[in-house]
Amino acid sequence: MLTAVRNQCKVIFLSIKYALMRELLNKTTFISNIIFMILNNSSMIVQWIVLFSIKDNFGGYTLKHVILLIGISSSLYGFAHFFFEKSFKLSETINSGKLDAYIVQPKNILLSTITSDIQVSALGDLSFGLIAYFIYGFTIRGFILYSLFTITGGIILVCISVILHSLSFWFSNADAGADTFNGMMINVSTYPDSIFKGIVKWLLFTIIPVGIANYIPVKVMVSFNPYLLLINVGVCLLFILLAFTIFYRGLKRYSSTNLMVARV
Amino acid sequence: MKKYWFIIKTEIMSNLQYRFDVIFGFVSYFILLFILFNLWRYLYSDTSGLINGYSMAQMMWYVVMTEILWMTLGGRKFNTKICNDVKTGNITYNINKPYSYIGYSLSMHLGDILVKGVLYVLIGMLIGFIFLGHFPSLSIIEIIVVIIASILATIISIFIIMALGLISFFIEDATPFYWVYSKLILILGTIFPIEYFPTVLQKVLNFSPIYVVSYGPAKLFVDFSWDKAITIIGAQLIYLVITYGICKLIYQKGVKRISVNGG
């Protein structure tokens, strides 16, 4: 069991390493992608500076808290898209019959598929997240929590994407729904929960788990609460279980298209 | 002109086949408006007056209008298309055709967004009306002026995005330029009117593309005056010539760098 896990991790590591090497062939594009993404994300801070010039508190959120929220959102997005980019394109892989290449490998099909590509600009998101965290204020405990939330939040984002894209096994056009849902999560995640009221707020902590992945981390980092931390980790584990279950259920319906592709 | 009109018609027909994409686009549009409405409602919750000269209703209609312009534009898709045309060499198929690549891309994209644009206007107005209970008070002639300003804004935006995409002739991936442009438009033109920024920045923004592609039409929609209409449409016409010229220049310089390797 342990050897199998170690082997799987090795395959994932090698897959990401080769994808990174492929991207590094064009260093100018590689670096410009990262720098421009940092600049792109920085504009969100400008937006909030303007908003805080109108009102100095957003339901308990100060400018520093919002910067932390944007940092966490950016980091977990970066983590998800750098290590698991293919989970956001899973429908295309399923619909075009490209899963064949992963099914024949003696490794976990879902993990091999979703780690087979990277998004370089996601490194910019990760770097911006770190910068935002340092602006908020560095402490060792805070940094450990920040790293943990980046991983759990990133995994939640990936799992949601896997679940929604796996619906392609049953329905066509599932990709459009998945992209819309993912886009919504990202859009909402850079605004404090205090601007939402009633049922919307409830939805953000349940069906649309932005609250679990983004708002709880800010609350825990501002004022440590072990219960909220456990909820974050617990929901992450629950989503992992759901993602694997739904993907493998769907996989039983998969039929090859006899597509011949070379994976370079 | 006939050939470009034919391209527009073909794209409209092709778009009507992708109903799901259009429907999910509306969902995204609704969510964006919903977030921004919540934000502005929160900001105006402890004041019944104006913020930087705008009432809450004006601010919300401003956002509806800028979001209609932005969502209709479909900038990311268009930028990716131009970048890919250059990167993959597809652009070579257009060189020997009896039309200009710039005119072809403009017509193709206008055809692509025309139906969507009309639907976004209808849905945007409906959402605004549901949230606010009234429309901005505009006469028929003023509405026509706002529509003209919006069409000009869209064409200028297409030229700007095309120019950013054509940079791919010189560096392999020009997409990052679009990211920064889109964020600048979003922050400096979509969410906030120019009046929200410091006076020094306002002077710069009044001469920037943001004034003509986003702020201008939306300002006319929420606070119409003939003086502003003349200034905004005048500025748009100047920008139209400049942005077209820039596209042409980049294309002419870039097309000389094409090397075809067969295939």
PDB file of N, CA, C and O in Angstrom, chain B residues 65-96:
ATOM      1  N   MET B  65     -24.482  48.585 -17.246  1.00  0.00           N
ATOM      2  CA  MET B  65     -24.066  49.009 -18.589  1.00  0.00           C
ATOM      3  C   MET B  65     -22.636  48.565 -18.905  1.00  0.00           C
ATOM      4  O   MET B  65     -22.370  48.024 -19.987  1.00  0.00           O
ATOM      5  N   THR B  66     -21.716  48.792 -17.945  1.00  0.00           N
ATOM      6  CA  THR B  66     -20.322  48.416 -18.225  1.00  0.00           C
ATOM      7  C   THR B  66     -20.192  46.900 -18.341  1.00  0.00           C
ATOM      8  O   THR B  66     -19.423  46.394 -19.148  1.00  0.00           O
ATOM      9  N   GLU B  67     -20.971  46.176 -17.533  1.00  0.00           N
ATOM     10  CA  GLU B  67     -20.916  44.709 -17.621  1.00  0.00           C
ATOM     11  C   GLU B  67     -21.510  44.208 -18.937  1.00  0.00           C
ATOM     12  O   GLU B  67     -21.037  43.224 -19.484  1.00  0.00           O
ATOM     13  N   ILE B  68     -22.564  44.888 -19.426  1.00  0.00           N
ATOM     14  CA  ILE B  68     -23.120  44.505 -20.733  1.00  0.00           C
ATOM     15  C   ILE B  68     -22.018  44.649 -21.791  1.00  0.00           C
ATOM     16  O   ILE B  68     -21.773  43.739 -22.585  1.00  0.00           O
ATOM     17  N   LEU B  69     -21.324  45.794 -21.748  1.00  0.00           N
ATOM     18  CA  LEU B  69     -20.272  46.037 -22.742  1.00  0.00           C
ATOM     19  C   LEU B  69     -19.164  44.999 -22.628  1.00  0.00           C
ATOM     20  O   LEU B  69     -18.679  44.461 -23.617  1.00  0.00           O
ATOM     21  N   TRP B  70     -18.785  44.705 -21.385  1.00  0.00           N
ATOM     22  CA  TRP B  70     -17.648  43.800 -21.164  1.00  0.00           C
ATOM     23  C   TRP B  70     -17.994  42.352 -21.508  1.00  0.00           C
ATOM     24  O   TRP B  70     -17.229  41.665 -22.177  1.00  0.00           O
ATOM     25  N   MET B  71     -19.177  41.915 -21.055  1.00  0.00           N
ATOM     26  CA  MET B  71     -19.551  40.516 -21.293  1.00  0.00           C
ATOM     27  C   MET B  71     -19.844  40.274 -22.774  1.00  0.00           C
ATOM     28  O   MET B  71     -19.542  39.219 -23.317  1.00  0.00           O
ATOM     29  N   THR B  72     -20.452  41.270 -23.429  1.00  0.00           N
ATOM     30  CA  THR B  72     -20.741  41.117 -24.857  1.00  0.00           C
ATOM     31  C   THR B  72     -19.445  40.986 -25.644  1.00  0.00           C
ATOM     32  O   THR B  72     -19.349  40.197 -26.583  1.00  0.00           O
ATOM     33  N   LEU B  73     -18.455  41.743 -25.239  1.00  0.00           N
ATOM     34  CA  LEU B  73     -17.198  41.803 -25.993  1.00  0.00           C
ATOM     35  C   LEU B  73     -16.530  40.430 -26.157  1.00  0.00           C
ATOM     36  O   LEU B  73     -15.954  40.143 -27.204  1.00  0.00           O
ATOM     37  N   GLY B  74     -16.624  39.578 -25.146  1.00  0.00           N
ATOM     38  CA  GLY B  74     -15.971  38.257 -25.221  1.00  0.00           C
ATOM     39  C   GLY B  74     -14.492  38.390 -25.560  1.00  0.00           C
ATOM     40  O   GLY B  74     -13.973  37.705 -26.435  1.00  0.00           O
ATOM     41  N   GLY B  75     -13.830  39.288 -24.859  1.00  0.00           N
ATOM     42  CA  GLY B  75     -12.451  39.650 -25.189  1.00  0.00           C
ATOM     43  C   GLY B  75     -11.453  38.513 -25.101  1.00  0.00           C
ATOM     44  O   GLY B  75     -10.577  38.377 -25.950  1.00  0.00           O
ATOM     45  N   ARG B  76     -11.616  37.676 -24.082  1.00  0.00           N
ATOM     46  CA  ARG B  76     -10.622  36.616 -23.882  1.00  0.00           C
ATOM     47  C   ARG B  76     -10.607  35.653 -25.072  1.00  0.00           C
ATOM     48  O   ARG B  76      -9.564  35.282 -25.580  1.00  0.00           O
ATOM     49  N   LYS B  77     -11.827  35.288 -25.508  1.00  0.00           N
ATOM     50  CA  LYS B  77     -11.955  34.347 -26.624  1.00  0.00           C
ATOM     51  C   LYS B  77     -11.349  34.944 -27.903  1.00  0.00           C
ATOM     52  O   LYS B  77     -10.621  34.271 -28.636  1.00  0.00           O
ATOM     53  N   PHE B  78     -11.634  36.228 -28.097  1.00  0.00           N
ATOM     54  CA  PHE B  78     -11.144  36.892 -29.307  1.00  0.00           C
ATOM     55  C   PHE B  78      -9.618  37.011 -29.277  1.00  0.00           C
ATOM     56  O   PHE B  78      -8.938  36.748 -30.274  1.00  0.00           O
ATOM     57  N   ASN B  79      -9.089  37.389 -28.099  1.00  0.00           N
ATOM     58  CA  ASN B  79      -7.639  37.514 -27.967  1.00  0.00           C
ATOM     59  C   ASN B  79      -6.960  36.175 -28.223  1.00  0.00           C
ATOM     60  O   ASN B  79      -5.951  36.096 -28.937  1.00  0.00           O
ATOM     61  N   THR B  80      -7.529  35.109 -27.635  1.00  0.00           N
ATOM     62  CA  THR B  80      -6.950  33.772 -27.832  1.00  0.00           C
ATOM     63  C   THR B  80      -6.971  33.408 -29.313  1.00  0.00           C
ATOM     64  O   THR B  80      -6.018  32.829 -29.835  1.00  0.00           O
ATOM     65  N   LYS B  81      -8.056  33.778 -29.987  1.00  0.00           N
ATOM     66  CA  LYS B  81      -8.174  33.440 -31.412  1.00  0.00           C
ATOM     67  C   LYS B  81      -7.082  34.139 -32.233  1.00  0.00           C
ATOM     68  O   LYS B  81      -6.418  33.510 -33.061  1.00  0.00           O
ATOM     69  N   ILE B  82      -6.901  35.436 -31.974  1.00  0.00           N
ATOM     70  CA  ILE B  82      -5.878  36.183 -32.722  1.00  0.00           C
ATOM     71  C   ILE B  82      -4.487  35.611 -32.425  1.00  0.00           C
ATOM     72  O   ILE B  82      -3.694  35.351 -33.331  1.00  0.00           O
ATOM     73  N   CYS B  83      -4.211  35.382 -31.109  1.00  0.00           N
ATOM     74  CA  CYS B  83      -2.900  34.826 -30.724  1.00  0.00           C
ATOM     75  C   CYS B  83      -2.686  33.483 -31.416  1.00  0.00           C
ATOM     76  O   CYS B  83      -1.609  33.225 -31.960  1.00  0.00           O
ATOM     77  N   ASN B  84      -3.714  32.623 -31.407  1.00  0.00           N
ATOM     78  CA  ASN B  84      -3.573  31.295 -32.019  1.00  0.00           C
ATOM     79  C   ASN B  84      -3.420  31.383 -33.531  1.00  0.00           C
ATOM     80  O   ASN B  84      -2.668  30.603 -34.121  1.00  0.00           O
ATOM     81  N   ASP B  85      -4.133  32.318 -34.155  1.00  0.00           N
ATOM     82  CA  ASP B  85      -3.986  32.519 -35.605  1.00  0.00           C
ATOM     83  C   ASP B  85      -2.519  32.779 -35.950  1.00  0.00           C
ATOM     84  O   ASP B  85      -1.994  32.253 -36.926  1.00  0.00           O
ATOM     85  N   VAL B  86      -1.883  33.616 -35.125  1.00  0.00           N
ATOM     86  CA  VAL B  86      -0.484  33.971 -35.386  1.00  0.00           C
ATOM     87  C   VAL B  86       0.431  32.796 -35.028  1.00  0.00           C
ATOM     88  O   VAL B  86       1.285  32.384 -35.821  1.00  0.00           O
ATOM     89  N   LYS B  87       0.204  32.221 -33.838  1.00  0.00           N
ATOM     90  CA  LYS B  87       1.117  31.159 -33.354  1.00  0.00           C
ATOM     91  C   LYS B  87       1.064  29.916 -34.225  1.00  0.00           C
ATOM     92  O   LYS B  87       2.079  29.287 -34.500  1.00  0.00           O
ATOM     93  N   THR B  88      -0.161  29.525 -34.620  1.00  0.00           N
ATOM     94  CA  THR B  88      -0.294  28.266 -35.371  1.00  0.00           C
ATOM     95  C   THR B  88      -0.052  28.461 -36.859  1.00  0.00           C
ATOM     96  O   THR B  88       0.034  27.499 -37.609  1.00  0.00           O
ATOM     97  N   GLY B  89       0.020  29.716 -37.284  1.00  0.00           N
ATOM     98  CA  GLY B  89       0.242  29.976 -38.711  1.00  0.00           C
ATOM     99  C   GLY B  89      -1.055  30.049 -39.502  1.00  0.00           C
ATOM    100  O   GLY B  89      -1.027  30.221 -40.728  1.00  0.00           O
ATOM    101  N   ASN B  90      -2.195  29.922 -38.826  1.00  0.00           N
ATOM    102  CA  ASN B  90      -3.493  30.000 -39.522  1.00  0.00           C
ATOM    103  C   ASN B  90      -3.661  31.312 -40.274  1.00  0.00           C
ATOM    104  O   ASN B  90      -4.407  31.390 -41.244  1.00  0.00           O
ATOM    105  N   ILE B  91      -2.965  32.318 -39.786  1.00  0.00           N
ATOM    106  CA  ILE B  91      -3.082  33.653 -40.384  1.00  0.00           C
ATOM    107  C   ILE B  91      -2.669  33.628 -41.862  1.00  0.00           C
ATOM    108  O   ILE B  91      -3.138  34.442 -42.661  1.00  0.00           O
ATOM    109  N   THR B  92      -1.843  32.672 -42.228  1.00  0.00           N
ATOM    110  CA  THR B  92      -1.368  32.596 -43.618  1.00  0.00           C
ATOM    111  C   THR B  92      -2.519  32.300 -44.580  1.00  0.00           C
ATOM    112  O   THR B  92      -2.473  32.670 -45.739  1.00  0.00           O
ATOM    113  N   TYR B  93      -3.557  31.596 -44.058  1.00  0.00           N
ATOM    114  CA  TYR B  93      -4.707  31.302 -44.929  1.00  0.00           C
ATOM    115  C   TYR B  93      -5.444  32.571 -45.332  1.00  0.00           C
ATOM    116  O   TYR B  93      -6.194  32.593 -46.292  1.00  0.00           O
ATOM    117  N   ASN B  94      -5.279  33.623 -44.542  1.00  0.00           N
ATOM    118  CA  ASN B  94      -5.994  34.866 -44.825  1.00  0.00           C
ATOM    119  C   ASN B  94      -5.209  35.821 -45.715  1.00  0.00           C
ATOM    120  O   ASN B  94      -5.774  36.746 -46.279  1.00  0.00           O
ATOM    121  N   ILE B  95      -3.901  35.575 -45.806  1.00  0.00           N
ATOM    122  CA  ILE B  95      -3.067  36.529 -46.547  1.00  0.00           C
ATOM    123  C   ILE B  95      -3.455  36.596 -48.026  1.00  0.00           C
ATOM    124  O   ILE B  95      -3.521  37.672 -48.605  1.00  0.00           O
ATOM    125  N   ASN B  96      -3.739  35.403 -48.614  1.00  0.00           N
ATOM    126  CA  ASN B  96      -4.021  35.392 -50.058  1.00  0.00           C
ATOM    127  C   ASN B  96      -5.512  35.523 -50.384  1.00  0.00           C
ATOM    128  O   ASN B  96      -5.942  35.234 -51.488  1.00  0.00           O
TER     129      ASN B  96
END
